mmCIF file of C-alpha atoms and ligand atoms in Angstrom:
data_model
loop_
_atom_site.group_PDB
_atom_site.id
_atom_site.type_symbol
_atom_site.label_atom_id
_atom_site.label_comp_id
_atom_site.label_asym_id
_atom_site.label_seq_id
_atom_site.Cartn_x
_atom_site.Cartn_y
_atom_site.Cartn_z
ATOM 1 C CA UNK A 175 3.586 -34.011 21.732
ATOM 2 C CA UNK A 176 4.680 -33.631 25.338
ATOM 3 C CA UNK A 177 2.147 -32.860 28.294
ATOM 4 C CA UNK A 178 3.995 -29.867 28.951
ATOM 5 C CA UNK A 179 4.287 -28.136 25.198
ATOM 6 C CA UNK A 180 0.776 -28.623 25.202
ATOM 7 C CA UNK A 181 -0.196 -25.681 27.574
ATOM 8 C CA UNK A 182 2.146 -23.182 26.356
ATOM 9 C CA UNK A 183 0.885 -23.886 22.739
ATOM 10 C CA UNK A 184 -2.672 -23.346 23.945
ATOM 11 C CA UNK A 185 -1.382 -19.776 25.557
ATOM 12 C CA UNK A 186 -0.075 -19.371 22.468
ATOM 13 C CA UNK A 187 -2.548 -20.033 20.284
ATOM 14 C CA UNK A 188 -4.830 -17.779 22.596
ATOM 15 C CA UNK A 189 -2.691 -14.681 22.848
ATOM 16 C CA UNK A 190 -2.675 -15.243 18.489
ATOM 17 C CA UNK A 191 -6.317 -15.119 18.723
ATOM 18 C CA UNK A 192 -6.518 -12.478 20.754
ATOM 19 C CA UNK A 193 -4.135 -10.205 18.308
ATOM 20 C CA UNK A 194 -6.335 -11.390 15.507
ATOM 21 C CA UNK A 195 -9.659 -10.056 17.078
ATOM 22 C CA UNK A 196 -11.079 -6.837 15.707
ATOM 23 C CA UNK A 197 -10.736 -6.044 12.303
ATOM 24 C CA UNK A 198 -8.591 -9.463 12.495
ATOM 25 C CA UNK A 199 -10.127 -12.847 12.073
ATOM 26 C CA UNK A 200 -8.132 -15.872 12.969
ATOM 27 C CA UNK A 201 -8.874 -19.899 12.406
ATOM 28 C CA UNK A 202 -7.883 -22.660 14.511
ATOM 29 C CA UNK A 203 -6.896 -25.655 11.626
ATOM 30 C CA UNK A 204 -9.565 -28.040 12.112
ATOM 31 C CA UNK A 205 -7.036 -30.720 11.419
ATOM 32 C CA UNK A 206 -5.493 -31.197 14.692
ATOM 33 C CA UNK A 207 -2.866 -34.488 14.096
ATOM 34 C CA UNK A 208 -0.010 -31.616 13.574
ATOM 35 C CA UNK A 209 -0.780 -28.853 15.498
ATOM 36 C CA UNK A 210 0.008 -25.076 13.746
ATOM 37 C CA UNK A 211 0.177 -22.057 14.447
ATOM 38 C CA UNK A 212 -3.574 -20.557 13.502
ATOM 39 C CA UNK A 213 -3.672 -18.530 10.317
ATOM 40 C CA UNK A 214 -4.196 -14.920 11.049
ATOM 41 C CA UNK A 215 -5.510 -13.189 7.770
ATOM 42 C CA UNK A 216 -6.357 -9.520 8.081
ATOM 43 C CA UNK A 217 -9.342 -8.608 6.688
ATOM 44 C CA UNK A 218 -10.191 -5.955 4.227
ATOM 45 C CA UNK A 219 -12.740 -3.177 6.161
ATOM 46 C CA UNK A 220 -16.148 -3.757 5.206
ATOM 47 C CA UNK A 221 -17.177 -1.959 1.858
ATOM 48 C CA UNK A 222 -19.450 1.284 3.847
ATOM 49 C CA UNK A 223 -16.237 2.318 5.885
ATOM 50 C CA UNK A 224 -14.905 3.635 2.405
ATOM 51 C CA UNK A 225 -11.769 5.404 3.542
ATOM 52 C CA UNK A 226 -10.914 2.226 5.912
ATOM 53 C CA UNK A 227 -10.835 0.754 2.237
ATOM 54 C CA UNK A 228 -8.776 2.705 0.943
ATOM 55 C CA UNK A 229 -6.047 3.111 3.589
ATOM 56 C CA UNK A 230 -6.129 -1.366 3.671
ATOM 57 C CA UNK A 231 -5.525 -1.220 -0.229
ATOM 58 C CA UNK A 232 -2.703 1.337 0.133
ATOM 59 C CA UNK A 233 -0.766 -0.028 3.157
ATOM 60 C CA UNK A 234 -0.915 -4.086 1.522
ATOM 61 C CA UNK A 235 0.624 -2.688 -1.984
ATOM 62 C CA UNK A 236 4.205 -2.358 -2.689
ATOM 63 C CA UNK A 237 3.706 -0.822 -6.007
ATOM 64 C CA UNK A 238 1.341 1.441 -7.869
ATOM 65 C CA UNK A 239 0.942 3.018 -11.417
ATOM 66 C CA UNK A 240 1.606 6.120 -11.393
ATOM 67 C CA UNK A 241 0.008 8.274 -15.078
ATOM 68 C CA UNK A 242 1.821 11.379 -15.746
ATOM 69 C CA UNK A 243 0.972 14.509 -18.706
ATOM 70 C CA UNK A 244 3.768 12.930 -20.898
ATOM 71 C CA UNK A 245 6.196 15.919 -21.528
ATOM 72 C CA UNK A 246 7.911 13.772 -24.403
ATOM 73 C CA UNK A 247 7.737 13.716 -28.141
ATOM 74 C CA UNK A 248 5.706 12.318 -29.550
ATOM 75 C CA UNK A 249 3.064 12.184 -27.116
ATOM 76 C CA UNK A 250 3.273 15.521 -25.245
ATOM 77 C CA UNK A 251 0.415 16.329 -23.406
ATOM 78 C CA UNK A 252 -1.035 12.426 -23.316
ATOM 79 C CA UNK A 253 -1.513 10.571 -20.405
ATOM 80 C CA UNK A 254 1.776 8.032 -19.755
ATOM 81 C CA UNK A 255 1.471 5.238 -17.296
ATOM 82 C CA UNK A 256 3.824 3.512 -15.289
ATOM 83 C CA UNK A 257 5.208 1.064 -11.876
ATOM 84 C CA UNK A 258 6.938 2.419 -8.993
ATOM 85 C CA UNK A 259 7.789 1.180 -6.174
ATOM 86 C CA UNK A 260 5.766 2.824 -3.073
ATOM 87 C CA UNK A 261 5.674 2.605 0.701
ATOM 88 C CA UNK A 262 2.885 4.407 2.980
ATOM 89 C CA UNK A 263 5.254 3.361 6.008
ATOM 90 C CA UNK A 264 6.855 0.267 7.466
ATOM 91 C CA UNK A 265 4.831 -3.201 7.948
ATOM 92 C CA UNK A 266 3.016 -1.809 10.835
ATOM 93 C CA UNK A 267 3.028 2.126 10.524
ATOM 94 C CA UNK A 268 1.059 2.612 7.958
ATOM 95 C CA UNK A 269 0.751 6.757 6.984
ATOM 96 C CA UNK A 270 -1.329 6.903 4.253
ATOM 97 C CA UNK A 271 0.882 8.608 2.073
ATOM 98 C CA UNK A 272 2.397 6.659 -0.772
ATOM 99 C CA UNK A 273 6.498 7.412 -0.721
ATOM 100 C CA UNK A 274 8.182 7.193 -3.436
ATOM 101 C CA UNK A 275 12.794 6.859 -4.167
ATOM 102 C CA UNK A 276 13.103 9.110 -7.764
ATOM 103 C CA UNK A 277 15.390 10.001 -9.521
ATOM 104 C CA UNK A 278 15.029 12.633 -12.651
ATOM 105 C CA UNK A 279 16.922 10.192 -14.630
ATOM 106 C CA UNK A 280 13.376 8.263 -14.754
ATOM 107 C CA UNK A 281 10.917 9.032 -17.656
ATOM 108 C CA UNK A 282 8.120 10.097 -15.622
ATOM 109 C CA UNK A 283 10.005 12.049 -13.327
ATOM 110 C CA UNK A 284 11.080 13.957 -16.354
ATOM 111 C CA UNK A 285 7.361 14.449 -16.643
ATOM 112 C CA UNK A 286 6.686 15.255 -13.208
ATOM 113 C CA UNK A 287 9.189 18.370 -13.697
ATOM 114 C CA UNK A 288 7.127 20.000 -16.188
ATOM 115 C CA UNK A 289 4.057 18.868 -14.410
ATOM 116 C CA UNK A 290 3.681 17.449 -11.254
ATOM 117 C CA UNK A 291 -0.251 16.664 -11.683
ATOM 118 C CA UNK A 292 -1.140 13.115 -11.701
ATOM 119 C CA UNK A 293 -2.287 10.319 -10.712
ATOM 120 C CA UNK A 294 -1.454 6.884 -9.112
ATOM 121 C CA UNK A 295 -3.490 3.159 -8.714
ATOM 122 C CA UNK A 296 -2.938 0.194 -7.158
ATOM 123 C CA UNK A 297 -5.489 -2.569 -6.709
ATOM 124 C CA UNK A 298 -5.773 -6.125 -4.041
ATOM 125 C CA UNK A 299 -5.174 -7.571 -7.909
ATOM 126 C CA UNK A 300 -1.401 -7.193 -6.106
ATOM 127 C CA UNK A 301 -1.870 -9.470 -3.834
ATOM 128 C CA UNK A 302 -3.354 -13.072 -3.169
ATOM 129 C CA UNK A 303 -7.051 -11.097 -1.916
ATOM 130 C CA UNK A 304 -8.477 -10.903 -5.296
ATOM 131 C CA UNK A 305 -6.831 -14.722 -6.539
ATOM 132 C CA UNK A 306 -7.753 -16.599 -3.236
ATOM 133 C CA UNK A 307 -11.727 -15.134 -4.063
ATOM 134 C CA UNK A 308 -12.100 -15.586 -7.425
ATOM 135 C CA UNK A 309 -12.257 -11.772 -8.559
ATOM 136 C CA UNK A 310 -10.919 -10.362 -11.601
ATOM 137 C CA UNK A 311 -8.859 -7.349 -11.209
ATOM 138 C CA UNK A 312 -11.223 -5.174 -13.397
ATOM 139 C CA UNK A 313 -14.345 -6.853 -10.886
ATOM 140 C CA UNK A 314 -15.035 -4.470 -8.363
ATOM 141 C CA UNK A 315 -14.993 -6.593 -5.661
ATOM 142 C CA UNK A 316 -11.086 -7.036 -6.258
ATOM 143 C CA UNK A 317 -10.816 -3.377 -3.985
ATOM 144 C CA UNK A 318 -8.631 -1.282 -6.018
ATOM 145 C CA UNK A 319 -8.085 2.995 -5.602
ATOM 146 C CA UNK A 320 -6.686 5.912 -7.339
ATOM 147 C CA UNK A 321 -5.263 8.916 -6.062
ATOM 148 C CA UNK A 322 -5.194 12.206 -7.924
ATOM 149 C CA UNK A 323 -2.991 14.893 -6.592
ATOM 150 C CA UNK A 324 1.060 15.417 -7.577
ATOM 151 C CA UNK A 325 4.442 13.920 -6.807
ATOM 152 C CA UNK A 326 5.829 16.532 -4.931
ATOM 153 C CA UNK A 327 9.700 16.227 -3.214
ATOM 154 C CA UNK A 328 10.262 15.923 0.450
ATOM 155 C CA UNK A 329 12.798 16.637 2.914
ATOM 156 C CA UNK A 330 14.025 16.415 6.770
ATOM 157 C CA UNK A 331 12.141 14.378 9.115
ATOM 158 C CA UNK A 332 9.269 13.684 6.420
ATOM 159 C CA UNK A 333 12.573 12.357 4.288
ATOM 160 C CA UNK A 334 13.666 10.315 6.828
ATOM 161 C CA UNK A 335 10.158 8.272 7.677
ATOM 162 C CA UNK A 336 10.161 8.072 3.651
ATOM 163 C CA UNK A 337 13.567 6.600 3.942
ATOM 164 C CA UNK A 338 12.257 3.616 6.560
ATOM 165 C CA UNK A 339 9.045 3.534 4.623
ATOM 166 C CA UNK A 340 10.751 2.505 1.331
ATOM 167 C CA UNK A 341 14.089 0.685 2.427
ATOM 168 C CA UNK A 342 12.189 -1.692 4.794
ATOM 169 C CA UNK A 343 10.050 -3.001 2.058
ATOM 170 C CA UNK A 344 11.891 -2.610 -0.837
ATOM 171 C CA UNK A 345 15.344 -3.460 0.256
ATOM 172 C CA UNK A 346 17.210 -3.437 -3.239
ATOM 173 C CA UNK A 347 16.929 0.939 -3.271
ATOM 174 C CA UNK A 348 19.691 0.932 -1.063
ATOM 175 C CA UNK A 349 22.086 -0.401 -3.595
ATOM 176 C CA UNK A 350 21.058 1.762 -6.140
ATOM 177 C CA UNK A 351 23.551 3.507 -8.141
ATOM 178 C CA UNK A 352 24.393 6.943 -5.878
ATOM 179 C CA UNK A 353 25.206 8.766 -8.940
ATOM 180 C CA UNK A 354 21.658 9.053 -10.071
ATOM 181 C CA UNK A 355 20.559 11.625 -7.697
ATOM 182 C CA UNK A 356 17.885 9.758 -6.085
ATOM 183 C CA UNK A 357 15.777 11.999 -4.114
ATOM 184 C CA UNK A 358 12.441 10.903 -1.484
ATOM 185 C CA UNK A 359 9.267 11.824 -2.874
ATOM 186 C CA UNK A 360 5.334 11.748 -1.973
ATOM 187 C CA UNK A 361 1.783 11.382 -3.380
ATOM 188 C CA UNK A 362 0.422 14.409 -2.179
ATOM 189 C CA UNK A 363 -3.239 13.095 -2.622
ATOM 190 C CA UNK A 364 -6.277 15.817 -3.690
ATOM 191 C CA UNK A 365 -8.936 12.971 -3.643
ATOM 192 C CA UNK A 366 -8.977 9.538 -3.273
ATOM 193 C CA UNK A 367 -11.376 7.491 -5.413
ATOM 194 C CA UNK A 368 -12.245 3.682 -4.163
ATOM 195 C CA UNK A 369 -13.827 0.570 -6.265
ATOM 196 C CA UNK A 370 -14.348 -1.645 -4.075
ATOM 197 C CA UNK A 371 -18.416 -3.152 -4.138
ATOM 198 C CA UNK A 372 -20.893 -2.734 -6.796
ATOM 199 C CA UNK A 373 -22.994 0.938 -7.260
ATOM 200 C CA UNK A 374 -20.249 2.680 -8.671
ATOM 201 C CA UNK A 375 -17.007 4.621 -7.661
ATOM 202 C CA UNK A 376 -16.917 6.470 -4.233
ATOM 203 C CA UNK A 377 -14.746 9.345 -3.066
ATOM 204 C CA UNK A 378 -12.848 10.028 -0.253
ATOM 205 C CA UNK A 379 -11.361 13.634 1.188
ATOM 206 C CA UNK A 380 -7.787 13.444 2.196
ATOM 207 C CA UNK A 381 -9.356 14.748 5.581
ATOM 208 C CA UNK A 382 -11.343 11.524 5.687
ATOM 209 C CA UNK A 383 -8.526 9.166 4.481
ATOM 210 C CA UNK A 384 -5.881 10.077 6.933
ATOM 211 C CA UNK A 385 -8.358 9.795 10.026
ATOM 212 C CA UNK A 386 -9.368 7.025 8.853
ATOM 213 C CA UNK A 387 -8.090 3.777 11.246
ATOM 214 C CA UNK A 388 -4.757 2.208 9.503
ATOM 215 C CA UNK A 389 -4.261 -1.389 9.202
ATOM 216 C CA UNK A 390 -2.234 -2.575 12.059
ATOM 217 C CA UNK A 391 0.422 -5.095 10.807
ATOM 218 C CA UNK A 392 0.446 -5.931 6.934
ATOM 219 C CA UNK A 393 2.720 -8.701 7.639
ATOM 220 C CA UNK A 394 -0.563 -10.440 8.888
ATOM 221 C CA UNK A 395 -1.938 -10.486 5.608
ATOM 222 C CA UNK A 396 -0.625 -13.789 4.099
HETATM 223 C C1 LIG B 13 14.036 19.815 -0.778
HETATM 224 O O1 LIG B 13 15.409 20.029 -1.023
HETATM 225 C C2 LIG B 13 15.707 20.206 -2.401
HETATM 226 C C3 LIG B 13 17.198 20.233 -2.564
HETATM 227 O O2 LIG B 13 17.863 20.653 -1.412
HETATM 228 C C4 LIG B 13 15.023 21.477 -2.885
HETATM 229 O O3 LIG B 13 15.326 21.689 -4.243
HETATM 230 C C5 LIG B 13 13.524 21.321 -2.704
HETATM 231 O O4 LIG B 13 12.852 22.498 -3.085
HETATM 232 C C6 LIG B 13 13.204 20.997 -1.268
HETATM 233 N N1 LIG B 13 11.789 20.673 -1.192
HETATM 234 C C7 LIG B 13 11.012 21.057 -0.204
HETATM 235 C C8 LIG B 13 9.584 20.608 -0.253
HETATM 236 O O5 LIG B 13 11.421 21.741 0.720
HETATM 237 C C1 LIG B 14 -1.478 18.754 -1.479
HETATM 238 O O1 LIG B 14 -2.725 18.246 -1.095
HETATM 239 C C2 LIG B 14 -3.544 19.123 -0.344
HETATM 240 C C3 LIG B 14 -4.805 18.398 0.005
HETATM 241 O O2 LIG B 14 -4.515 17.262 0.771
HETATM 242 C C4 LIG B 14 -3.831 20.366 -1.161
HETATM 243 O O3 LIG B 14 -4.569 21.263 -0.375
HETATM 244 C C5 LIG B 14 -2.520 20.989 -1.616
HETATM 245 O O4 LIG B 14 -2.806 22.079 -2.469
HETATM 246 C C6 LIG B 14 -1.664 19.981 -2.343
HETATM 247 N N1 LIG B 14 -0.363 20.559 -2.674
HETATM 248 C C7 LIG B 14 0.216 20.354 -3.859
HETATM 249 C C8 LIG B 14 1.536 21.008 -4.032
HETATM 250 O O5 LIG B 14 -0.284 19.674 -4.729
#
């Protein structure tokens, strides 16, 4: 390497550091023959700050599971599981509130119109947190939540942050077929229930889980 790159990679490596301190941790590669950029790998919050938790688990996932009250024969009234797509907000505006791009041409949805009561999970068994440690998504340690509350439909500016919220992270909804009605969509969430560390589920208000701090950047999580 040149004498000169040298100090700008230093200034760069510090101002990386820097943006990696708080709830960030950040590691220099001890192997210093090629030098890299250091990894910077967001943390999860630690375990007390439950609705921290929560609000790192919901920002990271792009999908949840959403259970309805099936409304279809023949298993009305039965509890009917399935993926969507969600966004709580661009990579780094996270809101909390999981958005959702419907259309009542989807089974669920078809549920939601009788009965918009349900409720929705998603788990760090999404991404490479629980792998990378060793946990098993059913562990508790592999930090998973579940909302209860409804799917209810939203409009005007609330639409619009849905809009960025979904389309930056799941690019494809933009192509899909306009004829289907496809209408923006929320979690409203009643309670928020967290499995993250050993001693049993905790609960969250949604008072709690929106003041709660949001994770800053989830492009930082590798
Ligand atoms: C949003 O607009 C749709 C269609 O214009 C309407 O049916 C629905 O009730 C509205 N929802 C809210 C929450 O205002
Ligand atoms: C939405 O959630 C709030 C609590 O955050 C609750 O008070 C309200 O009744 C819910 N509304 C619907 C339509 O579920």
């Amino acid at each position: 390497m040149s004498a000169p790159v040298r100090p700008r990679l230093a200034l760069l490596l510090g101002v990386l550091c820097w943006f990696c301190s708080g709830s960030w941790v950040s590691s220099v590669p001890s192997v210093p023959s090629v030098p890299s950029v250091p990894s910077c790998r967001l943390q999860i919050p630690p375990h007390q700050e439950v609705a921290r938790v929560a609000r790192f688990v919901a920002h990271l996932c792009d999908w949840a599971t959403l259970a309805t009250v099936s409304s279809r024969v023949p298993v009305v009234g039965q509890p009917f599981s399935n993926v969507f797509s969600i966004s709580d907000g661009p990579s780094d505006q996270s809101s909390g509130v999981p958005y959702l791009y419907l259309t009542p041409m989807e089974i669920s949805v078809q549920d939601l119109q009788v009965n918009p009561v349900s409720s929705m999970s998603m788990s760090l068994a999404q991404t490479d947190f629980c792998r990378d440690a060793g946990y098993d998504p059913q562990s508790p340690l592999c930090a998973h939540i579940i909302f209860s509350g409804a799917v209810i439909q939203i409009n005007g500016s609330e639409a619009n942050f849905a809009k960025k919220a979904l389309f930056s992270r799941h690019p494809e909804m933009m192509d899909w077929p306009s004829d289907h009605g496809w209408f923006f969509a929320k979690f409203n969430i009643t309670l928020v229930w967290v499995l993250d560390y050993f001693g049993g589920v905790k609960t969250v208000s949604p008072e709690e889980y929106f003041k709660a701090s949001p994770v800053p950047n989830r492009n930082y999580w590798p």
